[in-house]
Amino acid sequence: MKRTIVTTADGSSTIHLDAWNEHYHSTHGAIQEAYHVFVDQGLTVSKKNNISILEIGFGTGLNALITLLEAKARGIEIDYTGVEKFPVVSAELDQLNYISELKAEEFREFFLQMHAVPWELETQITPYFRLCKQQKDFKDIEEIAIFDLVYFDAFGARVQPELWTEEIFRTMFKAMKDDGILVTYAAKGSVRRAMHAVGFQVERLPGPPGKREMLRAIKKIHIDN
């Protein structure tokens, strides 16, 4: 499938899948979307000093990069698992401008290392950020009660509806700790209902630029006394 590097409204780049007319990030601003959805409504809300994160759709590594930057800035430690079936290739990686747009030149080698490390091998990228990339289908995730936070950044339901089903969200629910948080840019009613059906408490929140709403889901299974 042909993939083209394009520039989004905030100046940061993303990848366009021509056959699907689908982008890896919002054309209204890739970096703005990443911060709003995953950092502001996910990482910030978690309020833990040691956080285990699962990213559904490692893709360009943008979400992992900004999480690494936030880990250092906040003085927290993060174990980051990124699942991706079709990795970005080096020719595409060379054209992504996240380091310059984030003014993070000192982190360039870390960003390149995140893409270069072998799949399935847990790697200490920095003293505060540990990464394990897994190349597989999302439905094949088997972890139980491991993750504090899930970045659900799969391609949209328009092109891959099978990634937004009760089956997938049940897998997410099982993989998360009690009180774990899942955030996604999506806000479709069918997605919200699928989350509810497997046990999540779901709330609509203001969306990033170009989207009216997004969703945040919380796993609540404990009994309050």
mmCIF file of C-alpha atoms in Angstrom, residues 8-223:
data_model
loop_
_atom_site.group_PDB
_atom_site.id
_atom_site.type_symbol
_atom_site.label_atom_id
_atom_site.label_comp_id
_atom_site.label_asym_id
_atom_site.label_seq_id
_atom_site.Cartn_x
_atom_site.Cartn_y
_atom_site.Cartn_z
ATOM 1 C CA THR A 8 -0.336 18.599 9.174
ATOM 2 C CA ALA A 9 -1.754 21.947 10.252
ATOM 3 C CA ASP A 10 0.598 22.430 13.214
ATOM 4 C CA GLY A 11 3.659 21.852 11.025
ATOM 5 C CA SER A 12 4.350 18.291 12.158
ATOM 6 C CA SER A 13 4.395 15.416 9.701
ATOM 7 C CA THR A 14 2.354 12.259 9.395
ATOM 8 C CA ILE A 15 1.898 9.365 6.974
ATOM 9 C CA HIS A 16 -0.997 9.131 4.515
ATOM 10 C CA LEU A 17 -2.202 5.728 3.298
ATOM 11 C CA ASP A 18 -3.315 6.535 -0.215
ATOM 12 C CA ALA A 19 -5.543 3.506 -0.870
ATOM 13 C CA TRP A 20 -7.520 4.064 2.345
ATOM 14 C CA ASN A 21 -7.323 7.872 2.330
ATOM 15 C CA GLU A 22 -6.347 7.524 5.986
ATOM 16 C CA HIS A 23 -3.676 9.306 8.023
ATOM 17 C CA TYR A 24 -1.627 8.077 10.978
ATOM 18 C CA HIS A 25 -2.468 11.294 12.844
ATOM 19 C CA SER A 26 -4.922 14.161 12.614
ATOM 20 C CA THR A 27 -4.312 16.497 9.679
ATOM 21 C CA HIS A 28 -5.305 19.318 12.046
ATOM 22 C CA GLY A 29 -2.028 18.736 13.896
ATOM 23 C CA ALA A 30 -0.217 15.480 14.655
ATOM 24 C CA ILE A 31 1.682 16.769 17.680
ATOM 25 C CA GLN A 32 -1.309 18.729 19.003
ATOM 26 C CA GLU A 33 -3.492 15.623 18.805
ATOM 27 C CA ALA A 34 -0.886 13.436 20.518
ATOM 28 C CA TYR A 35 -0.497 15.806 23.448
ATOM 29 C CA HIS A 36 -4.208 16.501 23.860
ATOM 30 C CA VAL A 37 -5.454 12.910 23.688
ATOM 31 C CA PHE A 38 -2.666 10.852 25.197
ATOM 32 C CA VAL A 39 -0.740 13.185 27.503
ATOM 33 C CA ASP A 40 -3.336 15.695 28.731
ATOM 34 C CA GLN A 41 -6.228 13.231 29.066
ATOM 35 C CA GLY A 42 -4.195 10.100 29.837
ATOM 36 C CA LEU A 43 -0.700 10.456 31.259
ATOM 37 C CA THR A 44 -1.527 13.551 33.290
ATOM 38 C CA VAL A 45 -4.663 11.972 34.749
ATOM 39 C CA SER A 46 -2.826 8.800 35.798
ATOM 40 C CA LYS A 47 -0.792 10.689 38.436
ATOM 41 C CA LYS A 48 1.593 7.804 39.126
ATOM 42 C CA ASN A 49 5.374 7.891 39.446
ATOM 43 C CA ASN A 50 5.826 4.475 37.824
ATOM 44 C CA ILE A 51 3.510 3.890 34.891
ATOM 45 C CA SER A 52 3.054 0.916 32.576
ATOM 46 C CA ILE A 53 1.698 2.041 29.180
ATOM 47 C CA LEU A 54 0.350 0.021 26.263
ATOM 48 C CA GLU A 55 0.137 1.747 22.900
ATOM 49 C CA ILE A 56 -2.178 0.261 20.311
ATOM 50 C CA GLY A 57 -0.547 1.343 17.069
ATOM 51 C CA PHE A 58 3.124 2.241 17.676
ATOM 52 C CA GLY A 59 3.263 3.663 14.147
ATOM 53 C CA THR A 60 5.598 6.631 13.717
ATOM 54 C CA GLY A 61 6.662 6.566 17.366
ATOM 55 C CA LEU A 62 5.300 10.069 18.005
ATOM 56 C CA ASN A 63 3.288 9.072 21.069
ATOM 57 C CA ALA A 64 6.251 7.175 22.493
ATOM 58 C CA LEU A 65 8.552 10.156 21.881
ATOM 59 C CA ILE A 66 6.368 12.708 23.625
ATOM 60 C CA THR A 67 5.861 10.258 26.495
ATOM 61 C CA LEU A 68 9.620 9.906 26.840
ATOM 62 C CA LEU A 69 9.912 13.723 26.923
ATOM 63 C CA GLU A 70 7.176 13.936 29.552
ATOM 64 C CA ALA A 71 8.766 11.200 31.661
ATOM 65 C CA LYS A 72 11.933 13.236 32.014
ATOM 66 C CA ALA A 73 10.094 16.517 32.573
ATOM 67 C CA ARG A 74 7.844 14.996 35.268
ATOM 68 C CA GLY A 75 10.482 12.840 36.937
ATOM 69 C CA ILE A 76 8.516 9.612 36.439
ATOM 70 C CA GLU A 77 9.478 6.140 35.193
ATOM 71 C CA ILE A 78 7.611 4.548 32.316
ATOM 72 C CA ASP A 79 7.468 0.994 30.973
ATOM 73 C CA TYR A 80 6.154 1.395 27.438
ATOM 74 C CA THR A 81 4.814 -1.411 25.253
ATOM 75 C CA GLY A 82 4.050 -0.527 21.644
ATOM 76 C CA VAL A 83 2.124 -2.980 19.466
ATOM 77 C CA GLU A 84 2.356 -2.607 15.689
ATOM 78 C CA LYS A 85 1.769 -5.107 12.901
ATOM 79 C CA PHE A 86 3.220 -3.020 10.033
ATOM 80 C CA PRO A 87 6.244 -1.003 11.219
ATOM 81 C CA VAL A 88 7.306 2.288 9.677
ATOM 82 C CA VAL A 89 10.350 1.838 7.422
ATOM 83 C CA SER A 90 13.577 3.816 7.729
ATOM 84 C CA ALA A 91 12.936 5.862 4.564
ATOM 85 C CA GLU A 92 9.714 7.136 6.130
ATOM 86 C CA LEU A 93 11.298 7.697 9.505
ATOM 87 C CA ASP A 94 13.946 9.941 7.918
ATOM 88 C CA GLN A 95 11.198 12.279 6.677
ATOM 89 C CA LEU A 96 9.359 12.707 10.001
ATOM 90 C CA ASN A 97 10.061 16.104 11.577
ATOM 91 C CA TYR A 98 9.008 15.503 15.178
ATOM 92 C CA ILE A 99 12.400 16.265 16.701
ATOM 93 C CA SER A 100 12.646 19.679 15.052
ATOM 94 C CA GLU A 101 8.997 20.569 15.671
ATOM 95 C CA LEU A 102 9.293 19.601 19.342
ATOM 96 C CA LYS A 103 12.637 21.420 19.612
ATOM 97 C CA ALA A 104 14.071 18.247 21.085
ATOM 98 C CA GLU A 105 17.370 17.806 19.249
ATOM 99 C CA GLU A 106 19.019 16.302 22.331
ATOM 100 C CA PHE A 107 16.520 13.428 22.112
ATOM 101 C CA ARG A 108 17.100 12.587 18.428
ATOM 102 C CA GLU A 109 19.253 9.533 19.158
ATOM 103 C CA PHE A 110 16.666 8.215 21.600
ATOM 104 C CA PHE A 111 13.948 8.554 18.947
ATOM 105 C CA LEU A 112 16.066 6.700 16.398
ATOM 106 C CA GLN A 113 16.911 4.047 18.969
ATOM 107 C CA MET A 114 13.218 3.439 19.689
ATOM 108 C CA HIS A 115 12.742 2.501 16.048
ATOM 109 C CA ALA A 116 16.011 0.585 15.753
ATOM 110 C CA VAL A 117 15.764 -1.725 18.775
ATOM 111 C CA PRO A 118 14.717 -5.314 18.021
ATOM 112 C CA TRP A 119 11.083 -6.285 18.309
ATOM 113 C CA GLU A 120 10.063 -8.286 21.378
ATOM 114 C CA LEU A 121 13.166 -7.156 23.295
ATOM 115 C CA GLU A 122 12.666 -4.921 26.339
ATOM 116 C CA THR A 123 15.180 -2.067 26.074
ATOM 117 C CA GLN A 124 16.152 0.701 28.495
ATOM 118 C CA ILE A 125 16.091 3.789 26.249
ATOM 119 C CA THR A 126 16.748 6.281 29.056
ATOM 120 C CA PRO A 127 16.931 5.924 32.851
ATOM 121 C CA TYR A 128 13.231 6.856 32.969
ATOM 122 C CA PHE A 129 11.859 5.158 29.834
ATOM 123 C CA ARG A 130 11.885 1.428 29.023
ATOM 124 C CA LEU A 131 10.456 0.190 25.709
ATOM 125 C CA CYS A 132 9.240 -3.144 24.358
ATOM 126 C CA LYS A 133 7.848 -3.227 20.824
ATOM 127 C CA GLN A 134 5.652 -6.141 19.808
ATOM 128 C CA GLN A 135 4.940 -6.897 16.151
ATOM 129 C CA LYS A 136 1.572 -8.632 16.102
ATOM 130 C CA ASP A 137 -2.186 -8.232 15.754
ATOM 131 C CA PHE A 138 -3.907 -6.335 18.554
ATOM 132 C CA LYS A 139 -6.200 -9.314 19.136
ATOM 133 C CA ASP A 140 -3.142 -11.393 20.063
ATOM 134 C CA ILE A 141 -2.338 -9.338 23.162
ATOM 135 C CA GLU A 142 -2.372 -11.754 26.097
ATOM 136 C CA GLU A 143 -1.176 -9.697 29.100
ATOM 137 C CA ILE A 144 -3.439 -9.718 32.161
ATOM 138 C CA ALA A 145 -3.702 -6.762 34.588
ATOM 139 C CA ILE A 146 -0.376 -5.241 33.513
ATOM 140 C CA PHE A 147 -1.069 -1.738 32.208
ATOM 141 C CA ASP A 148 -1.974 1.473 34.025
ATOM 142 C CA LEU A 149 -2.675 3.367 30.805
ATOM 143 C CA VAL A 150 -3.614 2.471 27.232
ATOM 144 C CA TYR A 151 -3.064 4.774 24.271
ATOM 145 C CA PHE A 152 -5.625 3.397 21.815
ATOM 146 C CA ASP A 153 -4.402 4.879 18.525
ATOM 147 C CA ALA A 154 -5.535 2.344 15.932
ATOM 148 C CA PHE A 155 -6.622 3.365 12.442
ATOM 149 C CA GLY A 156 -10.199 4.629 12.358
ATOM 150 C CA ALA A 157 -13.293 2.454 12.317
ATOM 151 C CA ARG A 158 -14.072 3.662 8.785
ATOM 152 C CA VAL A 159 -11.167 1.634 7.389
ATOM 153 C CA GLN A 160 -10.604 -1.003 10.109
ATOM 154 C CA PRO A 161 -13.877 -1.553 11.986
ATOM 155 C CA GLU A 162 -12.556 -4.865 13.352
ATOM 156 C CA LEU A 163 -10.199 -2.916 15.636
ATOM 157 C CA TRP A 164 -13.056 -1.153 17.435
ATOM 158 C CA THR A 165 -15.150 -4.115 18.577
ATOM 159 C CA GLU A 166 -16.147 -5.612 21.910
ATOM 160 C CA GLU A 167 -13.578 -8.359 21.303
ATOM 161 C CA ILE A 168 -10.712 -5.859 21.082
ATOM 162 C CA PHE A 169 -11.883 -3.770 24.039
ATOM 163 C CA ARG A 170 -12.333 -6.918 26.131
ATOM 164 C CA THR A 171 -8.680 -7.685 25.411
ATOM 165 C CA MET A 172 -7.803 -4.139 26.550
ATOM 166 C CA PHE A 173 -9.902 -4.508 29.697
ATOM 167 C CA LYS A 174 -8.154 -7.737 30.660
ATOM 168 C CA ALA A 175 -4.709 -6.258 30.009
ATOM 169 C CA MET A 176 -5.311 -3.249 32.266
ATOM 170 C CA LYS A 177 -4.969 -2.928 36.024
ATOM 171 C CA ASP A 178 -7.949 -1.956 38.138
ATOM 172 C CA ASP A 179 -8.472 1.823 37.781
ATOM 173 C CA GLY A 180 -6.488 1.728 34.548
ATOM 174 C CA ILE A 181 -7.231 4.402 31.958
ATOM 175 C CA LEU A 182 -7.738 4.041 28.197
ATOM 176 C CA VAL A 183 -7.764 7.127 25.980
ATOM 177 C CA THR A 184 -8.530 7.421 22.279
ATOM 178 C CA TYR A 185 -9.203 10.129 19.731
ATOM 179 C CA ALA A 186 -12.377 8.292 18.668
ATOM 180 C CA ALA A 187 -15.844 9.331 19.816
ATOM 181 C CA LYS A 188 -18.267 7.216 17.747
ATOM 182 C CA GLY A 189 -21.318 5.916 19.563
ATOM 183 C CA SER A 190 -20.565 2.356 18.471
ATOM 184 C CA VAL A 191 -17.092 2.584 20.038
ATOM 185 C CA ARG A 192 -18.470 3.958 23.292
ATOM 186 C CA ARG A 193 -21.089 1.198 23.432
ATOM 187 C CA ALA A 194 -18.458 -1.494 22.807
ATOM 188 C CA MET A 195 -16.397 -0.131 25.690
ATOM 189 C CA HIS A 196 -19.421 -0.069 27.983
ATOM 190 C CA ALA A 197 -20.356 -3.611 27.014
ATOM 191 C CA VAL A 198 -17.083 -5.061 28.300
ATOM 192 C CA GLY A 199 -17.190 -3.193 31.603
ATOM 193 C CA PHE A 200 -15.513 0.181 31.088
ATOM 194 C CA GLN A 201 -16.825 3.403 32.572
ATOM 195 C CA VAL A 202 -16.700 5.773 29.618
ATOM 196 C CA GLU A 203 -16.760 9.543 29.402
ATOM 197 C CA ARG A 204 -16.831 11.942 26.484
ATOM 198 C CA LEU A 205 -14.263 14.727 26.606
ATOM 199 C CA PRO A 206 -13.490 17.709 24.377
ATOM 200 C CA GLY A 207 -11.493 16.500 21.420
ATOM 201 C CA PRO A 208 -8.226 17.741 19.913
ATOM 202 C CA PRO A 209 -8.223 20.387 17.150
ATOM 203 C CA GLY A 210 -10.608 19.319 14.406
ATOM 204 C CA LYS A 211 -12.622 16.922 16.588
ATOM 205 C CA ARG A 212 -15.532 17.830 18.826
ATOM 206 C CA GLU A 213 -15.099 14.909 21.239
ATOM 207 C CA MET A 214 -12.859 12.026 22.276
ATOM 208 C CA LEU A 215 -13.315 9.130 24.715
ATOM 209 C CA ARG A 216 -11.697 8.136 27.993
ATOM 210 C CA ALA A 217 -12.509 4.751 29.548
ATOM 211 C CA ILE A 218 -11.689 3.578 33.072
ATOM 212 C CA LYS A 219 -11.557 0.009 34.315
ATOM 213 C CA LYS A 220 -13.462 -0.191 37.607
ATOM 214 C CA ILE A 221 -13.894 -3.666 39.077
ATOM 215 C CA HIS A 222 -13.091 -3.190 42.765
ATOM 216 C CA ILE A 223 -15.797 -2.923 45.413
#
